[in-house]
C-alpha cells in the first residue's frame, strides 16, 4: 500500500526525481538531499509502513540485507572508514518522516559527525528488572 500524502512513498515509487543508487521491486536507495557525510543514502521501501513496528518481518530482513550490501559497496567505492546504519522509530527517537527507512551513512576519519548517546550506569537490580520485564 502507498500513502498519497507521504513524501517517501513518492520518492520510493519514482513520482519525484531522485539520485537513485539502487532499485528493485521492494526498495529504492537514494542519496540523501541533506547528507550527514559524502554518500549518505536512504533505503526506502516502496510500500508504506510508518515505522519498524508496522513493517513486515520479511521486508525488514530484506531492508537490512540491502543495508549491508550498500555499506560494503560504499566502503569499496567511497573508501569510507566505517558506516553507520541508523533507523529511528517514533518522534522521541528522532524519527521525522513517518515512513520506515534506513540511513546508510559512510563515516570518514575527522568528518565532524557525532552519532552518540550519553552512557547510563544502571545497577544490577535495574538490569535484572528490565531483563525480567522483557523476557517474561
CSV table of N, CA and C in Angstrom, one decimal:
chain,number,residue,atom,x,y,z
A,1,UNK,N,0.8,-1.2,0.0
A,1,UNK,CA,0.0,0.0,0.0
A,1,UNK,C,0.9,1.2,0.0
A,2,UNK,N,0.5,2.2,-0.8
A,2,UNK,CA,1.2,3.5,-0.8
A,2,UNK,C,0.3,4.5,-0.2
A,3,UNK,N,0.9,5.6,0.4
A,3,UNK,CA,0.1,6.6,1.0
A,3,UNK,C,0.2,7.9,0.1
A,4,UNK,N,-0.9,8.4,-0.3
A,4,UNK,CA,-0.8,9.6,-1.3
A,4,UNK,C,-0.1,10.8,-0.7
A,5,UNK,N,-0.2,11.0,0.6
A,5,UNK,CA,0.4,12.2,1.1
A,5,UNK,C,1.8,12.0,1.8
A,6,UNK,N,2.4,10.9,1.4
A,6,UNK,CA,3.7,10.5,2.0
A,6,UNK,C,4.8,10.8,1.0
A,7,UNK,N,5.7,11.7,1.4
A,7,UNK,CA,6.8,12.1,0.5
A,7,UNK,C,7.7,10.9,0.2
A,8,UNK,N,7.9,10.0,1.2
A,8,UNK,CA,8.8,8.9,1.0
A,8,UNK,C,8.2,7.9,0.0
A,9,UNK,N,6.9,7.7,0.1
A,9,UNK,CA,6.2,6.9,-0.9
A,9,UNK,C,6.4,7.4,-2.3
A,10,UNK,N,6.3,8.7,-2.4
A,10,UNK,CA,6.6,9.4,-3.8
A,10,UNK,C,8.0,9.2,-4.2
A,11,UNK,N,9.0,9.4,-3.3
A,11,UNK,CA,10.4,9.2,-3.6
A,11,UNK,C,10.7,7.7,-4.0
A,12,UNK,N,10.2,6.8,-3.2
A,12,UNK,CA,10.4,5.4,-3.5
A,12,UNK,C,9.8,4.9,-4.7
A,13,UNK,N,8.7,5.4,-5.1
A,13,UNK,CA,8.0,4.9,-6.3
A,13,UNK,C,8.2,5.8,-7.6
A,14,UNK,N,9.1,6.7,-7.5
A,14,UNK,CA,9.6,7.4,-8.7
A,14,UNK,C,8.7,8.6,-9.1
A,15,UNK,N,7.8,9.0,-8.2
A,15,UNK,CA,6.9,10.2,-8.5
A,15,UNK,C,7.7,11.5,-8.4
A,16,UNK,N,8.8,11.5,-7.7
A,16,UNK,CA,9.7,12.6,-7.5
A,16,UNK,C,11.1,12.2,-7.9
A,17,UNK,N,11.8,12.9,-8.8
A,17,UNK,CA,13.1,12.5,-9.2
A,17,UNK,C,14.1,12.4,-8.0
A,18,UNK,N,15.0,11.4,-8.1
A,18,UNK,CA,16.0,11.2,-7.1
A,18,UNK,C,17.3,10.9,-7.7
A,19,UNK,N,18.3,10.9,-6.9
A,19,UNK,CA,19.6,10.3,-7.3
A,19,UNK,C,19.6,8.9,-6.8
A,20,UNK,N,19.1,8.0,-7.6
A,20,UNK,CA,18.9,6.6,-7.2
A,20,UNK,C,20.2,5.8,-7.4
A,21,UNK,N,20.6,5.1,-6.3
A,21,UNK,CA,21.7,4.3,-6.3
A,21,UNK,C,21.4,2.8,-6.6
A,22,UNK,N,20.2,2.4,-6.2
A,22,UNK,CA,19.7,1.0,-6.4
A,22,UNK,C,18.2,1.0,-6.4
A,23,UNK,N,17.7,0.0,-7.1
A,23,UNK,CA,16.2,-0.1,-7.1
A,23,UNK,C,15.9,-1.6,-7.4
A,24,UNK,N,14.9,-2.1,-6.7
A,24,UNK,CA,14.3,-3.4,-7.0
A,24,UNK,C,12.8,-3.3,-6.8
A,25,UNK,N,12.1,-4.5,-6.8
A,25,UNK,CA,10.7,-4.4,-6.7
A,25,UNK,C,10.2,-3.9,-5.3
A,26,UNK,N,11.0,-4.0,-4.3
A,26,UNK,CA,10.6,-3.6,-2.9
A,26,UNK,C,11.2,-2.3,-2.4
A,27,UNK,N,12.4,-1.9,-2.9
A,27,UNK,CA,13.1,-0.8,-2.3
A,27,UNK,C,13.7,0.1,-3.4
A,28,UNK,N,13.9,1.3,-3.0
A,28,UNK,CA,14.7,2.3,-3.7
A,28,UNK,C,15.7,2.8,-2.7
A,29,UNK,N,17.0,2.9,-3.2
A,29,UNK,CA,18.0,3.5,-2.4
A,29,UNK,C,18.4,4.8,-3.1
A,30,UNK,N,18.4,5.9,-2.3
A,30,UNK,CA,18.6,7.2,-2.9
A,30,UNK,C,19.7,8.0,-2.1
A,31,UNK,N,20.3,8.9,-2.7
A,31,UNK,CA,21.2,9.8,-1.9
A,31,UNK,C,20.4,10.8,-1.2
A,32,UNK,N,20.7,11.0,0.1
A,32,UNK,CA,20.0,12.0,1.0
A,32,UNK,C,20.3,13.4,0.5
A,33,UNK,N,19.3,14.2,0.4
A,33,UNK,CA,19.5,15.6,-0.1
A,33,UNK,C,20.1,16.5,1.0
A,34,UNK,N,20.1,16.0,2.2
A,34,UNK,CA,20.7,16.8,3.3
A,34,UNK,C,21.7,15.8,4.0
A,35,UNK,N,22.8,15.4,3.4
A,35,UNK,CA,23.6,14.3,3.9
A,35,UNK,C,24.5,14.7,5.1
A,36,UNK,N,24.6,13.8,6.0
A,36,UNK,CA,25.5,13.9,7.1
A,36,UNK,C,26.9,13.8,6.7
A,37,UNK,N,27.2,13.0,5.7
A,37,UNK,CA,28.5,12.8,5.1
A,37,UNK,C,28.4,12.5,3.6
A,38,UNK,N,29.5,12.5,2.9
A,38,UNK,CA,29.5,12.2,1.5
A,38,UNK,C,29.1,10.8,1.3
A,39,UNK,N,28.0,10.6,0.5
A,39,UNK,CA,27.5,9.3,0.2
A,39,UNK,C,26.3,8.8,1.1
A,40,UNK,N,25.9,9.7,2.0
A,40,UNK,CA,24.7,9.3,2.9
A,40,UNK,C,23.5,9.0,2.0
A,41,UNK,N,23.0,7.8,2.2
A,41,UNK,CA,21.9,7.3,1.4
A,41,UNK,C,20.7,6.8,2.3
A,42,UNK,N,19.6,6.7,1.7
A,42,UNK,CA,18.4,6.3,2.4
A,42,UNK,C,17.8,5.0,1.7
A,43,UNK,N,17.5,4.0,2.4
A,43,UNK,CA,16.9,2.8,1.9
A,43,UNK,C,15.4,3.0,2.2
A,44,UNK,N,14.6,3.1,1.2
A,44,UNK,CA,13.1,3.4,1.3
A,44,UNK,C,12.3,2.3,0.7
A,45,UNK,N,11.5,1.7,1.5
A,45,UNK,CA,10.6,0.7,0.9
A,45,UNK,C,9.5,1.3,0.0
A,46,UNK,N,9.1,0.6,-1.0
A,46,UNK,CA,8.1,1.1,-1.9
A,46,UNK,C,6.7,1.1,-1.3
A,47,UNK,N,6.5,0.1,-0.4
A,47,UNK,CA,5.2,0.0,0.4
A,47,UNK,C,5.3,0.8,1.6
A,48,UNK,N,4.2,1.5,2.0
A,48,UNK,CA,4.2,2.3,3.2
A,48,UNK,C,4.1,1.5,4.5
A,49,UNK,N,4.9,1.9,5.4
A,49,UNK,CA,4.8,1.4,6.8
A,49,UNK,C,5.4,2.6,7.6
A,50,UNK,N,4.7,3.1,8.6
A,50,UNK,CA,5.2,4.3,9.3
A,50,UNK,C,6.5,4.0,10.0
A,51,UNK,N,6.7,2.8,10.5
A,51,UNK,CA,7.9,2.5,11.3
A,51,UNK,C,8.2,1.0,11.3
A,52,UNK,N,9.2,0.7,12.1
A,52,UNK,CA,9.6,-0.7,12.2
A,52,UNK,C,8.5,-1.6,12.7
A,53,UNK,N,7.7,-1.1,13.6
A,53,UNK,CA,6.6,-1.8,14.3
A,53,UNK,C,5.5,-2.2,13.3
A,54,UNK,N,5.3,-1.5,12.2
A,54,UNK,CA,4.3,-1.7,11.2
A,54,UNK,C,4.9,-2.5,10.0
A,55,UNK,N,6.2,-2.6,9.9
A,55,UNK,CA,6.9,-3.2,8.7
A,55,UNK,C,6.9,-4.7,8.9
A,56,UNK,N,6.5,-5.4,7.9
A,56,UNK,CA,6.5,-6.9,7.9
A,56,UNK,C,7.9,-7.4,8.1
A,57,UNK,N,8.0,-8.5,8.9
A,57,UNK,CA,9.3,-9.1,9.3
A,57,UNK,C,10.2,-9.4,8.0
A,58,UNK,N,9.6,-10.0,7.0
A,58,UNK,CA,10.4,-10.4,5.9
A,58,UNK,C,10.9,-9.2,5.1
A,59,UNK,N,10.2,-8.1,5.1
A,59,UNK,CA,10.6,-6.9,4.4
A,59,UNK,C,11.7,-6.3,5.3
A,60,UNK,N,11.6,-6.3,6.6
A,60,UNK,CA,12.6,-5.7,7.5
A,60,UNK,C,13.9,-6.5,7.3
A,61,UNK,N,13.8,-7.8,7.2
A,61,UNK,CA,15.0,-8.6,7.0
A,61,UNK,C,15.7,-8.2,5.6
A,62,UNK,N,14.9,-8.0,4.6
A,62,UNK,CA,15.4,-7.6,3.3
A,62,UNK,C,16.0,-6.2,3.3
A,63,UNK,N,15.4,-5.3,4.1
A,63,UNK,CA,16.0,-4.0,4.2
A,63,UNK,C,17.4,-4.0,4.8
A,64,UNK,N,17.6,-4.8,5.8
A,64,UNK,CA,18.9,-4.9,6.5
A,64,UNK,C,19.9,-5.7,5.6
A,65,UNK,N,19.5,-6.6,4.9
A,65,UNK,CA,20.4,-7.3,3.9
A,65,UNK,C,20.9,-6.3,2.9
A,66,UNK,N,19.9,-5.5,2.4
A,66,UNK,CA,20.3,-4.4,1.4
A,66,UNK,C,21.2,-3.4,2.1
A,67,UNK,N,20.9,-3.0,3.3
A,67,UNK,CA,21.8,-2.0,4.0
A,67,UNK,C,23.2,-2.6,4.1
A,68,UNK,N,23.4,-3.8,4.3
A,68,UNK,CA,24.7,-4.4,4.4
A,68,UNK,C,25.4,-4.3,3.0
A,69,UNK,N,24.7,-4.7,1.9
A,69,UNK,CA,25.2,-4.6,0.6
A,69,UNK,C,25.6,-3.2,0.2
A,70,UNK,N,24.8,-2.2,0.6
A,70,UNK,CA,25.1,-0.8,0.3
A,70,UNK,C,26.4,-0.4,1.1
A,71,UNK,N,26.4,-0.8,2.4
A,71,UNK,CA,27.6,-0.4,3.2
A,71,UNK,C,28.9,-1.0,2.6
A,72,UNK,N,28.8,-2.2,2.2
A,72,UNK,CA,30.0,-2.9,1.5
A,72,UNK,C,30.4,-2.1,0.3
A,73,UNK,N,29.4,-1.8,-0.5
A,73,UNK,CA,29.7,-1.0,-1.8
A,73,UNK,C,30.3,0.4,-1.5
A,74,UNK,N,29.8,1.0,-0.5
A,74,UNK,CA,30.3,2.4,-0.1
A,74,UNK,C,31.8,2.2,0.4
A,75,UNK,N,32.0,1.2,1.2
A,75,UNK,CA,33.4,1.0,1.7
A,75,UNK,C,34.4,0.8,0.5
A,76,UNK,N,33.9,0.0,-0.5
A,76,UNK,CA,34.7,-0.2,-1.7
A,76,UNK,C,34.9,1.0,-2.6
A,77,UNK,N,33.8,1.7,-2.8
A,77,UNK,CA,33.8,2.8,-3.8
A,77,UNK,C,34.2,4.2,-3.3
A,78,UNK,N,33.7,4.4,-2.0
A,78,UNK,CA,33.9,5.7,-1.4
A,78,UNK,C,35.1,5.7,-0.5
A,79,UNK,N,35.6,4.5,-0.2
A,79,UNK,CA,36.8,4.4,0.7
A,79,UNK,C,36.5,5.0,2.1
A,80,UNK,N,35.3,4.9,2.5
A,80,UNK,CA,35.0,5.4,3.9
A,80,UNK,C,35.6,4.5,4.9
A,81,UNK,N,35.8,5.0,6.1
A,81,UNK,CA,36.5,4.3,7.2
A,81,UNK,C,35.5,3.4,8.0
A,82,UNK,N,34.2,3.7,7.9
A,82,UNK,CA,33.2,2.9,8.6
A,82,UNK,C,31.8,3.4,8.1
A,83,UNK,N,30.8,2.8,8.6
A,83,UNK,CA,29.4,3.1,8.2
A,83,UNK,C,28.5,3.0,9.3
A,84,UNK,N,27.6,4.0,9.5
A,84,UNK,CA,26.5,3.9,10.4
A,84,UNK,C,25.3,3.5,9.7
A,85,UNK,N,24.5,2.6,10.3
A,85,UNK,CA,23.2,2.2,9.9
A,85,UNK,C,22.3,2.8,11.0
A,86,UNK,N,21.4,3.8,10.6
A,86,UNK,CA,20.5,4.4,11.5
A,86,UNK,C,19.1,4.2,11.1
A,87,UNK,N,18.3,3.8,12.1
A,87,UNK,CA,16.8,3.5,11.8
A,87,UNK,C,16.1,4.0,13.1
A,88,UNK,N,15.3,5.1,12.9
A,88,UNK,CA,14.6,5.7,14.1
A,88,UNK,C,13.1,5.3,14.0
A,89,UNK,N,12.5,5.1,15.2
A,89,UNK,CA,11.1,4.7,15.3
A,89,UNK,C,10.5,5.6,16.4
A,90,UNK,N,9.6,6.5,15.9
A,90,UNK,CA,8.9,7.4,16.9
A,90,UNK,C,9.6,8.7,17.0
A,91,UNK,N,8.8,9.7,17.2
A,91,UNK,CA,9.3,11.1,17.3
A,91,UNK,C,10.4,11.2,18.4
A,92,UNK,N,10.2,10.6,19.5
A,92,UNK,CA,11.1,10.8,20.6
A,92,UNK,C,12.5,10.1,20.3
A,93,UNK,N,12.4,9.2,19.3
A,93,UNK,CA,13.7,8.5,18.9
A,93,UNK,C,14.3,9.2,17.7
A,94,UNK,N,13.8,10.4,17.3
A,94,UNK,CA,14.4,11.1,16.2
A,94,UNK,C,13.8,10.9,14.9
A,95,UNK,N,12.7,10.2,14.8
A,95,UNK,CA,12.0,10.0,13.5
A,95,UNK,C,11.3,11.2,13.1
A,96,UNK,N,11.6,11.7,11.9
A,96,UNK,CA,10.9,13.0,11.4
A,96,UNK,C,10.0,12.7,10.2
A,97,UNK,N,10.3,11.6,9.5
A,97,UNK,CA,9.5,11.2,8.3
A,97,UNK,C,8.9,9.9,8.7
A,98,UNK,N,7.6,9.8,8.8
A,98,UNK,CA,6.9,8.6,9.3
A,98,UNK,C,6.6,7.6,8.2
A,99,UNK,N,7.7,7.1,7.6
A,99,UNK,CA,7.7,6.1,6.6
A,99,UNK,C,9.0,5.3,6.9
A,100,UNK,N,8.9,4.1,7.2
A,100,UNK,CA,10.1,3.3,7.6
A,100,UNK,C,11.3,3.6,6.6
A,101,UNK,N,12.5,3.8,7.1
A,101,UNK,CA,13.6,3.9,6.2
A,101,UNK,C,14.9,3.7,7.0
A,102,UNK,N,16.0,3.4,6.3
A,102,UNK,CA,17.3,3.2,7.0
A,102,UNK,C,18.2,4.2,6.4
A,103,UNK,N,18.9,4.9,7.2
A,103,UNK,CA,20.0,5.8,6.8
A,103,UNK,C,21.3,4.9,6.7
A,104,UNK,N,22.0,5.0,5.6
A,104,UNK,CA,23.3,4.4,5.4
A,104,UNK,C,24.3,5.5,5.3
A,105,UNK,N,25.1,5.7,6.4
A,105,UNK,CA,25.9,6.9,6.5
A,105,UNK,C,27.4,6.5,6.5
A,106,UNK,N,28.1,6.8,5.4
A,106,UNK,CA,29.5,6.5,5.4
A,106,UNK,C,30.2,7.4,6.4
A,107,UNK,N,31.2,6.9,7.1
A,107,UNK,CA,31.9,7.6,8.1
A,107,UNK,C,33.4,7.7,7.7
A,108,UNK,N,33.9,8.9,7.9
A,108,UNK,CA,35.3,9.2,7.5
A,108,UNK,C,36.0,9.7,8.7
A,109,UNK,N,37.3,9.4,8.8
A,109,UNK,CA,38.1,10.0,10.0
A,109,UNK,C,38.0,11.5,9.9
A,110,UNK,N,37.7,12.1,11.0
A,110,UNK,CA,37.6,13.6,11.1
A,110,UNK,C,36.5,14.2,10.3
A,111,UNK,N,35.4,13.4,10.1
A,111,UNK,CA,34.3,14.0,9.2
A,111,UNK,C,33.4,15.0,10.0
A,112,UNK,N,33.6,15.1,11.3
A,112,UNK,CA,32.9,16.1,12.1
A,112,UNK,C,31.6,15.7,12.6
A,113,UNK,N,31.1,14.5,12.2
A,113,UNK,CA,29.8,14.0,12.7
A,113,UNK,C,29.9,13.3,14.0
A,114,UNK,N,28.9,13.4,14.8
A,114,UNK,CA,28.8,12.7,16.1
A,114,UNK,C,27.5,12.0,16.2
A,115,UNK,N,27.5,10.7,16.2
A,115,UNK,CA,26.2,10.0,16.4
A,115,UNK,C,26.5,9.2,17.6
A,116,UNK,N,26.0,9.7,18.8
A,116,UNK,CA,26.3,9.0,20.0
A,116,UNK,C,25.2,9.3,21.0
A,117,UNK,N,25.3,8.8,22.2
A,117,UNK,CA,24.4,9.0,23.3
A,117,UNK,C,25.1,9.0,24.6
A,118,UNK,N,24.5,9.5,25.6
A,118,UNK,CA,25.1,9.5,27.0
A,118,UNK,C,25.0,8.1,27.6
A,119,UNK,N,26.1,7.6,28.1
A,119,UNK,CA,26.1,6.3,28.7
A,119,UNK,C,25.4,6.3,30.0
A,120,UNK,N,24.6,5.4,30.3
A,120,UNK,CA,24.0,5.2,31.6
A,120,UNK,C,24.8,4.3,32.5
A,121,UNK,N,24.4,4.2,33.8
A,121,UNK,CA,25.1,3.3,34.7
A,121,UNK,C,24.0,2.7,35.6
A,122,UNK,N,23.2,1.7,35.1
A,122,UNK,CA,22.2,1.1,35.9
A,122,UNK,C,22.8,0.1,36.9
A,123,UNK,N,22.1,0.0,38.0
A,123,UNK,CA,22.5,-1.0,39.0
A,123,UNK,C,22.2,-2.4,38.5
A,124,UNK,N,22.8,-3.4,39.1
A,124,UNK,CA,22.5,-4.8,38.7
A,124,UNK,C,21.0,-5.1,38.9
A,125,UNK,N,20.4,-4.5,40.0
A,125,UNK,CA,18.9,-4.7,40.2
A,125,UNK,C,18.1,-4.1,39.0
A,126,UNK,N,18.5,-2.9,38.5
A,126,UNK,CA,17.8,-2.3,37.4
A,126,UNK,C,18.0,-3.2,36.1
A,127,UNK,N,19.1,-3.8,35.9
A,127,UNK,CA,19.3,-4.6,34.7
A,127,UNK,C,18.5,-5.9,34.9
A,128,UNK,N,18.5,-6.5,36.1
A,128,UNK,CA,17.6,-7.7,36.3
A,128,UNK,C,16.2,-7.4,36.1
A,129,UNK,N,15.7,-6.2,36.6
A,129,UNK,CA,14.3,-5.8,36.4
A,129,UNK,C,13.9,-5.7,35.0
A,130,UNK,N,14.7,-5.0,34.2
A,130,UNK,CA,14.5,-4.9,32.8
A,130,UNK,C,14.5,-6.2,32.0
A,131,UNK,N,15.5,-7.0,32.4
A,131,UNK,CA,15.6,-8.4,31.8
A,131,UNK,C,14.3,-9.1,32.0
A,132,UNK,N,13.8,-9.1,33.3
A,132,UNK,CA,12.6,-9.8,33.7
A,132,UNK,C,11.4,-9.3,32.9
A,133,UNK,N,11.3,-8.0,32.8
A,133,UNK,CA,10.1,-7.4,32.1
A,133,UNK,C,10.1,-7.8,30.6
A,134,UNK,N,11.3,-7.8,30.0
A,134,UNK,CA,11.3,-8.2,28.5
A,134,UNK,C,11.2,-9.6,28.3
A,135,UNK,N,11.7,-10.5,29.1
A,135,UNK,CA,11.7,-11.9,28.8
A,135,UNK,C,10.5,-12.7,29.4
A,136,UNK,N,9.7,-12.1,30.2
A,136,UNK,CA,8.5,-12.8,30.7
A,136,UNK,C,7.4,-12.8,29.7
